[in-house]
JSON list of C-alpha atoms in Angstrom, two decimals:
[
{"chain": "A", "resi": 1, "resn": "UNK", "atom": "CA", "xyz": [152.51, 26.02, 172.27]},
{"chain": "A", "resi": 2, "resn": "UNK", "atom": "CA", "xyz": [149.34, 27.67, 172.50]},
{"chain": "A", "resi": 3, "resn": "UNK", "atom": "CA", "xyz": [146.34, 25.95, 170.86]},
{"chain": "A", "resi": 4, "resn": "UNK", "atom": "CA", "xyz": [143.57, 27.96, 169.18]},
{"chain": "A", "resi": 5, "resn": "UNK", "atom": "CA", "xyz": [140.06, 27.78, 170.43]},
{"chain": "A", "resi": 6, "resn": "UNK", "atom": "CA", "xyz": [137.84, 26.97, 167.46]},
{"chain": "A", "resi": 7, "resn": "UNK", "atom": "CA", "xyz": [135.53, 29.94, 166.27]},
{"chain": "A", "resi": 8, "resn": "UNK", "atom": "CA", "xyz": [132.22, 30.08, 167.40]},
{"chain": "A", "resi": 9, "resn": "UNK", "atom": "CA", "xyz": [129.71, 29.71, 164.16]},
{"chain": "A", "resi": 10, "resn": "UNK", "atom": "CA", "xyz": [127.96, 33.12, 163.14]},
{"chain": "A", "resi": 11, "resn": "UNK", "atom": "CA", "xyz": [124.13, 33.03, 164.28]},
{"chain": "A", "resi": 12, "resn": "UNK", "atom": "CA", "xyz": [122.05, 32.66, 161.40]},
{"chain": "A", "resi": 13, "resn": "UNK", "atom": "CA", "xyz": [118.58, 33.92, 161.13]},
{"chain": "A", "resi": 14, "resn": "UNK", "atom": "CA", "xyz": [115.76, 31.50, 160.69]},
{"chain": "A", "resi": 15, "resn": "UNK", "atom": "CA", "xyz": [114.04, 33.34, 158.27]},
{"chain": "A", "resi": 16, "resn": "UNK", "atom": "CA", "xyz": [115.20, 35.60, 155.50]},
{"chain": "A", "resi": 17, "resn": "UNK", "atom": "CA", "xyz": [112.66, 37.36, 153.60]},
{"chain": "A", "resi": 18, "resn": "UNK", "atom": "CA", "xyz": [113.14, 38.41, 149.77]},
{"chain": "A", "resi": 19, "resn": "UNK", "atom": "CA", "xyz": [112.72, 42.07, 150.58]},
{"chain": "A", "resi": 20, "resn": "UNK", "atom": "CA", "xyz": [115.89, 41.84, 152.92]},
{"chain": "A", "resi": 21, "resn": "UNK", "atom": "CA", "xyz": [117.99, 40.10, 150.06]},
{"chain": "A", "resi": 22, "resn": "UNK", "atom": "CA", "xyz": [116.76, 42.54, 147.49]},
{"chain": "A", "resi": 23, "resn": "UNK", "atom": "CA", "xyz": [117.66, 45.48, 149.91]},
{"chain": "A", "resi": 24, "resn": "UNK", "atom": "CA", "xyz": [121.33, 44.34, 150.76]},
{"chain": "A", "resi": 25, "resn": "UNK", "atom": "CA", "xyz": [121.66, 43.58, 146.88]},
{"chain": "A", "resi": 26, "resn": "UNK", "atom": "CA", "xyz": [120.73, 47.00, 145.60]},
{"chain": "A", "resi": 27, "resn": "UNK", "atom": "CA", "xyz": [123.51, 49.19, 144.30]},
{"chain": "A", "resi": 28, "resn": "UNK", "atom": "CA", "xyz": [123.80, 52.68, 143.29]},
{"chain": "A", "resi": 29, "resn": "UNK", "atom": "CA", "xyz": [123.88, 53.84, 139.86]},
{"chain": "A", "resi": 30, "resn": "UNK", "atom": "CA", "xyz": [127.31, 53.94, 138.41]},
{"chain": "A", "resi": 31, "resn": "UNK", "atom": "CA", "xyz": [128.51, 51.85, 141.25]},
{"chain": "A", "resi": 32, "resn": "UNK", "atom": "CA", "xyz": [130.54, 48.59, 140.38]},
{"chain": "A", "resi": 33, "resn": "UNK", "atom": "CA", "xyz": [128.59, 45.43, 140.65]},
{"chain": "A", "resi": 34, "resn": "UNK", "atom": "CA", "xyz": [129.54, 43.48, 143.86]},
{"chain": "A", "resi": 35, "resn": "UNK", "atom": "CA", "xyz": [130.12, 39.66, 143.78]},
{"chain": "A", "resi": 36, "resn": "UNK", "atom": "CA", "xyz": [128.08, 37.45, 145.96]},
{"chain": "A", "resi": 37, "resn": "UNK", "atom": "CA", "xyz": [130.83, 35.41, 146.82]},
{"chain": "A", "resi": 38, "resn": "UNK", "atom": "CA", "xyz": [132.56, 38.25, 148.52]},
{"chain": "A", "resi": 39, "resn": "UNK", "atom": "CA", "xyz": [136.26, 39.28, 148.33]},
{"chain": "A", "resi": 40, "resn": "UNK", "atom": "CA", "xyz": [139.15, 36.91, 147.33]},
{"chain": "A", "resi": 41, "resn": "UNK", "atom": "CA", "xyz": [142.12, 37.11, 149.56]},
{"chain": "A", "resi": 42, "resn": "UNK", "atom": "CA", "xyz": [145.47, 37.24, 147.64]},
{"chain": "A", "resi": 43, "resn": "UNK", "atom": "CA", "xyz": [147.78, 35.30, 149.67]},
{"chain": "A", "resi": 44, "resn": "UNK", "atom": "CA", "xyz": [150.65, 34.79, 147.29]},
{"chain": "A", "resi": 45, "resn": "UNK", "atom": "CA", "xyz": [153.31, 37.29, 147.30]},
{"chain": "A", "resi": 46, "resn": "UNK", "atom": "CA", "xyz": [153.92, 36.98, 143.69]},
{"chain": "A", "resi": 47, "resn": "UNK", "atom": "CA", "xyz": [150.20, 37.71, 142.64]},
{"chain": "A", "resi": 48, "resn": "UNK", "atom": "CA", "xyz": [150.29, 40.83, 144.86]},
{"chain": "A", "resi": 49, "resn": "UNK", "atom": "CA", "xyz": [153.28, 41.85, 142.74]},
{"chain": "A", "resi": 50, "resn": "UNK", "atom": "CA", "xyz": [151.91, 41.08, 139.70]},
{"chain": "A", "resi": 51, "resn": "UNK", "atom": "CA", "xyz": [148.45, 42.95, 140.42]},
{"chain": "A", "resi": 52, "resn": "UNK", "atom": "CA", "xyz": [150.36, 45.99, 141.62]},
{"chain": "A", "resi": 53, "resn": "UNK", "atom": "CA", "xyz": [152.86, 46.06, 138.74]},
{"chain": "A", "resi": 54, "resn": "UNK", "atom": "CA", "xyz": [149.81, 45.91, 136.19]},
{"chain": "A", "resi": 55, "resn": "UNK", "atom": "CA", "xyz": [148.15, 48.63, 138.19]},
{"chain": "A", "resi": 56, "resn": "UNK", "atom": "CA", "xyz": [151.68, 50.87, 137.96]},
{"chain": "A", "resi": 57, "resn": "UNK", "atom": "CA", "xyz": [151.58, 50.61, 134.23]},
{"chain": "A", "resi": 58, "resn": "UNK", "atom": "CA", "xyz": [148.84, 53.38, 133.33]},
{"chain": "A", "resi": 59, "resn": "UNK", "atom": "CA", "xyz": [150.28, 56.48, 135.30]},
{"chain": "A", "resi": 60, "resn": "UNK", "atom": "CA", "xyz": [151.98, 57.06, 138.54]},
{"chain": "A", "resi": 61, "resn": "UNK", "atom": "CA", "xyz": [149.76, 56.35, 141.62]},
{"chain": "A", "resi": 62, "resn": "UNK", "atom": "CA", "xyz": [150.13, 56.30, 145.25]},
{"chain": "A", "resi": 63, "resn": "UNK", "atom": "CA", "xyz": [149.42, 52.96, 147.47]},
{"chain": "A", "resi": 64, "resn": "UNK", "atom": "CA", "xyz": [145.87, 54.01, 147.99]},
{"chain": "A", "resi": 65, "resn": "UNK", "atom": "CA", "xyz": [145.16, 54.58, 144.43]},
{"chain": "A", "resi": 66, "resn": "UNK", "atom": "CA", "xyz": [146.90, 51.21, 143.39]},
{"chain": "A", "resi": 67, "resn": "UNK", "atom": "CA", "xyz": [144.38, 49.51, 145.97]},
{"chain": "A", "resi": 68, "resn": "UNK", "atom": "CA", "xyz": [141.79, 51.19, 144.04]},
{"chain": "A", "resi": 69, "resn": "UNK", "atom": "CA", "xyz": [142.89, 50.35, 140.72]},
{"chain": "A", "resi": 70, "resn": "UNK", "atom": "CA", "xyz": [143.22, 46.69, 141.50]},
{"chain": "A", "resi": 71, "resn": "UNK", "atom": "CA", "xyz": [139.75, 46.73, 143.17]},
{"chain": "A", "resi": 72, "resn": "UNK", "atom": "CA", "xyz": [138.06, 48.54, 140.40]},
{"chain": "A", "resi": 73, "resn": "UNK", "atom": "CA", "xyz": [139.84, 46.12, 137.53]},
{"chain": "A", "resi": 74, "resn": "UNK", "atom": "CA", "xyz": [138.89, 43.17, 139.20]},
{"chain": "A", "resi": 75, "resn": "UNK", "atom": "CA", "xyz": [135.28, 44.15, 139.52]},
{"chain": "A", "resi": 76, "resn": "UNK", "atom": "CA", "xyz": [135.78, 44.18, 143.48]},
{"chain": "A", "resi": 77, "resn": "UNK", "atom": "CA", "xyz": [136.99, 40.61, 143.70]},
{"chain": "A", "resi": 78, "resn": "UNK", "atom": "CA", "xyz": [140.58, 41.58, 145.14]},
{"chain": "A", "resi": 79, "resn": "UNK", "atom": "CA", "xyz": [140.88, 43.79, 148.11]},
{"chain": "A", "resi": 80, "resn": "UNK", "atom": "CA", "xyz": [144.61, 44.36, 149.01]},
{"chain": "A", "resi": 81, "resn": "UNK", "atom": "CA", "xyz": [145.42, 45.54, 152.60]},
{"chain": "A", "resi": 82, "resn": "UNK", "atom": "CA", "xyz": [147.67, 48.56, 152.84]},
{"chain": "A", "resi": 83, "resn": "UNK", "atom": "CA", "xyz": [150.12, 47.12, 154.75]},
{"chain": "A", "resi": 84, "resn": "UNK", "atom": "CA", "xyz": [150.66, 44.22, 152.11]},
{"chain": "A", "resi": 85, "resn": "UNK", "atom": "CA", "xyz": [150.76, 46.98, 149.54]},
{"chain": "A", "resi": 86, "resn": "UNK", "atom": "CA", "xyz": [153.30, 49.04, 151.12]},
{"chain": "A", "resi": 87, "resn": "UNK", "atom": "CA", "xyz": [155.74, 45.88, 151.53]},
{"chain": "A", "resi": 88, "resn": "UNK", "atom": "CA", "xyz": [155.02, 44.92, 148.10]},
{"chain": "A", "resi": 89, "resn": "UNK", "atom": "CA", "xyz": [155.77, 48.42, 146.42]},
{"chain": "A", "resi": 90, "resn": "UNK", "atom": "CA", "xyz": [158.80, 48.55, 148.43]},
{"chain": "A", "resi": 91, "resn": "UNK", "atom": "CA", "xyz": [160.00, 45.13, 147.15]},
{"chain": "A", "resi": 92, "resn": "UNK", "atom": "CA", "xyz": [158.98, 46.23, 143.70]},
{"chain": "A", "resi": 93, "resn": "UNK", "atom": "CA", "xyz": [161.18, 49.27, 143.91]},
{"chain": "A", "resi": 94, "resn": "UNK", "atom": "CA", "xyz": [164.12, 47.33, 145.32]},
{"chain": "A", "resi": 95, "resn": "UNK", "atom": "CA", "xyz": [163.95, 45.01, 142.24]},
{"chain": "A", "resi": 96, "resn": "UNK", "atom": "CA", "xyz": [163.92, 47.95, 139.98]},
{"chain": "A", "resi": 97, "resn": "UNK", "atom": "CA", "xyz": [160.39, 46.86, 138.53]},
{"chain": "A", "resi": 98, "resn": "UNK", "atom": "CA", "xyz": [158.68, 50.02, 139.94]},
{"chain": "A", "resi": 99, "resn": "UNK", "atom": "CA", "xyz": [160.31, 53.56, 140.28]},
{"chain": "A", "resi": 100, "resn": "UNK", "atom": "CA", "xyz": [159.07, 56.25, 142.76]},
{"chain": "A", "resi": 101, "resn": "UNK", "atom": "CA", "xyz": [158.52, 59.74, 141.76]},
{"chain": "A", "resi": 102, "resn": "UNK", "atom": "CA", "xyz": [157.66, 62.41, 144.45]},
{"chain": "A", "resi": 103, "resn": "UNK", "atom": "CA", "xyz": [157.91, 61.82, 148.28]},
{"chain": "A", "resi": 104, "resn": "UNK", "atom": "CA", "xyz": [160.24, 64.53, 149.09]},
{"chain": "A", "resi": 105, "resn": "UNK", "atom": "CA", "xyz": [159.29, 67.25, 151.60]},
{"chain": "A", "resi": 106, "resn": "UNK", "atom": "CA", "xyz": [156.07, 65.76, 152.83]},
{"chain": "A", "resi": 107, "resn": "UNK", "atom": "CA", "xyz": [155.05, 64.94, 149.16]},
{"chain": "A", "resi": 108, "resn": "UNK", "atom": "CA", "xyz": [152.99, 61.68, 148.51]},
{"chain": "A", "resi": 109, "resn": "UNK", "atom": "CA", "xyz": [155.20, 59.01, 146.86]},
{"chain": "A", "resi": 110, "resn": "UNK", "atom": "CA", "xyz": [153.68, 57.96, 143.67]},
{"chain": "A", "resi": 111, "resn": "UNK", "atom": "CA", "xyz": [154.59, 54.69, 141.78]},
{"chain": "A", "resi": 112, "resn": "UNK", "atom": "CA", "xyz": [155.22, 53.87, 138.19]},
{"chain": "A", "resi": 113, "resn": "UNK", "atom": "CA", "xyz": [156.18, 50.85, 136.49]},
{"chain": "A", "resi": 114, "resn": "UNK", "atom": "CA", "xyz": [160.03, 51.08, 134.91]},
{"chain": "A", "resi": 115, "resn": "UNK", "atom": "CA", "xyz": [160.63, 49.67, 131.43]},
{"chain": "A", "resi": 116, "resn": "UNK", "atom": "CA", "xyz": [162.19, 46.57, 133.19]},
{"chain": "A", "resi": 117, "resn": "UNK", "atom": "CA", "xyz": [158.90, 46.15, 135.01]},
{"chain": "A", "resi": 118, "resn": "UNK", "atom": "CA", "xyz": [156.80, 46.18, 131.89]},
{"chain": "A", "resi": 119, "resn": "UNK", "atom": "CA", "xyz": [158.82, 43.64, 130.41]},
{"chain": "A", "resi": 120, "resn": "UNK", "atom": "CA", "xyz": [158.58, 41.35, 133.44]},
{"chain": "A", "resi": 121, "resn": "UNK", "atom": "CA", "xyz": [154.88, 42.15, 133.28]},
{"chain": "A", "resi": 122, "resn": "UNK", "atom": "CA", "xyz": [154.77, 40.72, 129.85]},
{"chain": "A", "resi": 123, "resn": "UNK", "atom": "CA", "xyz": [156.75, 37.64, 130.67]},
{"chain": "A", "resi": 124, "resn": "UNK", "atom": "CA", "xyz": [154.46, 36.93, 133.61]},
{"chain": "A", "resi": 125, "resn": "UNK", "atom": "CA", "xyz": [151.38, 37.26, 131.65]},
{"chain": "A", "resi": 126, "resn": "UNK", "atom": "CA", "xyz": [152.40, 34.78, 129.05]},
{"chain": "A", "resi": 127, "resn": "UNK", "atom": "CA", "xyz": [153.39, 32.44, 131.87]},
{"chain": "A", "resi": 128, "resn": "UNK", "atom": "CA", "xyz": [149.95, 32.99, 133.69]},
{"chain": "A", "resi": 129, "resn": "UNK", "atom": "CA", "xyz": [147.99, 32.36, 130.32]},
{"chain": "A", "resi": 130, "resn": "UNK", "atom": "CA", "xyz": [149.99, 29.08, 129.94]},
{"chain": "A", "resi": 131, "resn": "UNK", "atom": "CA", "xyz": [149.20, 27.96, 133.36]},
{"chain": "A", "resi": 132, "resn": "UNK", "atom": "CA", "xyz": [145.66, 28.91, 133.06]},
{"chain": "A", "resi": 133, "resn": "UNK", "atom": "CA", "xyz": [145.18, 26.80, 129.95]},
{"chain": "A", "resi": 134, "resn": "UNK", "atom": "CA", "xyz": [146.94, 23.83, 131.03]},
{"chain": "A", "resi": 135, "resn": "UNK", "atom": "CA", "xyz": [144.77, 24.29, 134.63]},
{"chain": "A", "resi": 136, "resn": "UNK", "atom": "CA", "xyz": [141.48, 24.25, 132.26]},
{"chain": "A", "resi": 137, "resn": "UNK", "atom": "CA", "xyz": [142.76, 21.07, 130.28]},
{"chain": "A", "resi": 138, "resn": "UNK", "atom": "CA", "xyz": [143.24, 19.25, 133.83]},
{"chain": "A", "resi": 139, "resn": "UNK", "atom": "CA", "xyz": [139.91, 20.38, 134.99]},
{"chain": "A", "resi": 140, "resn": "UNK", "atom": "CA", "xyz": [138.16, 19.78, 131.71]},
{"chain": "A", "resi": 141, "resn": "UNK", "atom": "CA", "xyz": [139.54, 16.11, 131.76]},
{"chain": "A", "resi": 142, "resn": "UNK", "atom": "CA", "xyz": [138.31, 15.47, 135.40]},
{"chain": "A", "resi": 143, "resn": "UNK", "atom": "CA", "xyz": [134.87, 16.64, 134.28]},
{"chain": "A", "resi": 144, "resn": "UNK", "atom": "CA", "xyz": [134.97, 14.20, 131.29]},
{"chain": "A", "resi": 145, "resn": "UNK", "atom": "CA", "xyz": [135.69, 11.50, 133.97]},
{"chain": "A", "resi": 146, "resn": "UNK", "atom": "CA", "xyz": [132.88, 12.66, 136.14]},
{"chain": "A", "resi": 147, "resn": "UNK", "atom": "CA", "xyz": [130.41, 12.23, 133.23]},
{"chain": "A", "resi": 148, "resn": "UNK", "atom": "CA", "xyz": [131.80, 8.83, 132.44]},
{"chain": "A", "resi": 149, "resn": "UNK", "atom": "CA", "xyz": [131.14, 7.62, 136.11]},
{"chain": "A", "resi": 150, "resn": "UNK", "atom": "CA", "xyz": [127.60, 9.28, 136.60]},
{"chain": "A", "resi": 151, "resn": "UNK", "atom": "CA", "xyz": [125.44, 8.27, 133.70]},
{"chain": "A", "resi": 152, "resn": "UNK", "atom": "CA", "xyz": [122.76, 10.64, 135.20]},
{"chain": "A", "resi": 153, "resn": "UNK", "atom": "CA", "xyz": [124.59, 13.43, 133.83]},
{"chain": "A", "resi": 154, "resn": "UNK", "atom": "CA", "xyz": [123.74, 13.89, 129.95]},
{"chain": "A", "resi": 155, "resn": "UNK", "atom": "CA", "xyz": [125.09, 16.57, 127.67]},
{"chain": "A", "resi": 156, "resn": "UNK", "atom": "CA", "xyz": [122.12, 18.86, 128.37]},
{"chain": "A", "resi": 157, "resn": "UNK", "atom": "CA", "xyz": [123.05, 19.29, 131.80]},
{"chain": "A", "resi": 158, "resn": "UNK", "atom": "CA", "xyz": [126.69, 20.25, 131.27]},
{"chain": "A", "resi": 159, "resn": "UNK", "atom": "CA", "xyz": [127.65, 23.81, 130.67]},
{"chain": "A", "resi": 160, "resn": "UNK", "atom": "CA", "xyz": [126.89, 25.27, 127.14]},
{"chain": "A", "resi": 161, "resn": "UNK", "atom": "CA", "xyz": [129.52, 25.72, 124.55]},
{"chain": "A", "resi": 162, "resn": "UNK", "atom": "CA", "xyz": [131.87, 23.33, 122.94]},
{"chain": "A", "resi": 163, "resn": "UNK", "atom": "CA", "xyz": [132.84, 20.28, 124.73]},
{"chain": "A", "resi": 164, "resn": "UNK", "atom": "CA", "xyz": [136.36, 20.05, 126.44]},
{"chain": "A", "resi": 165, "resn": "UNK", "atom": "CA", "xyz": [137.50, 17.64, 124.04]},
{"chain": "A", "resi": 166, "resn": "UNK", "atom": "CA", "xyz": [136.51, 19.84, 121.01]},
{"chain": "A", "resi": 167, "resn": "UNK", "atom": "CA", "xyz": [138.14, 22.81, 122.74]},
{"chain": "A", "resi": 168, "resn": "UNK", "atom": "CA", "xyz": [141.42, 20.89, 123.20]},
{"chain": "A", "resi": 169, "resn": "UNK", "atom": "CA", "xyz": [141.29, 19.66, 119.59]},
{"chain": "A", "resi": 170, "resn": "UNK", "atom": "CA", "xyz": [140.93, 23.45, 118.48]},
{"chain": "A", "resi": 171, "resn": "UNK", "atom": "CA", "xyz": [143.52, 24.81, 120.61]},
{"chain": "A", "resi": 172, "resn": "UNK", "atom": "CA", "xyz": [147.01, 25.48, 119.40]},
{"chain": "A", "resi": 173, "resn": "UNK", "atom": "CA", "xyz": [149.99, 23.43, 120.67]},
{"chain": "A", "resi": 174, "resn": "UNK", "atom": "CA", "xyz": [151.18, 19.87, 120.27]},
{"chain": "A", "resi": 175, "resn": "UNK", "atom": "CA", "xyz": [148.73, 17.31, 119.18]},
{"chain": "A", "resi": 176, "resn": "UNK", "atom": "CA", "xyz": [150.51, 14.47, 120.92]},
{"chain": "A", "resi": 177, "resn": "UNK", "atom": "CA", "xyz": [148.94, 15.40, 124.37]},
{"chain": "A", "resi": 178, "resn": "UNK", "atom": "CA", "xyz": [147.25, 12.74, 126.38]}
]
């Protein structure tokens, strides 16, 4: 078994001038805003399928247009490689969630969501919202624990808005959660 050699760290300039930063962060009028943290790699096959299924709902599109839709709708956060998109679209067609239009005689293959794909998308959206709500509750509880352990953290230094406990009390669901 071959062992990977550790990557060399990128050389870092010792001094960054404000003008350099401003020059790299400028954008053209009408161009989408760029995120400072860069692009998030979507590694989970189910997440890629969900993103492409959502992109196929508006109108038929080819693979490149799907990539552009996902990038635009995520404000540049998700950048999907073409190879991943092609394999995912093939999988979605095989599972009858997306249908192919065109593609014969040198024409470009275009993909659109099927009625089954629309129902699956709605179901997965509800599942994602429930998962996200549960994750927020767990993270909020961890944040409350951090505040109890560190007396230096006060309410004025925490995030603005309602406290995690008041958000849970106002959220729908069983009241016997603990």
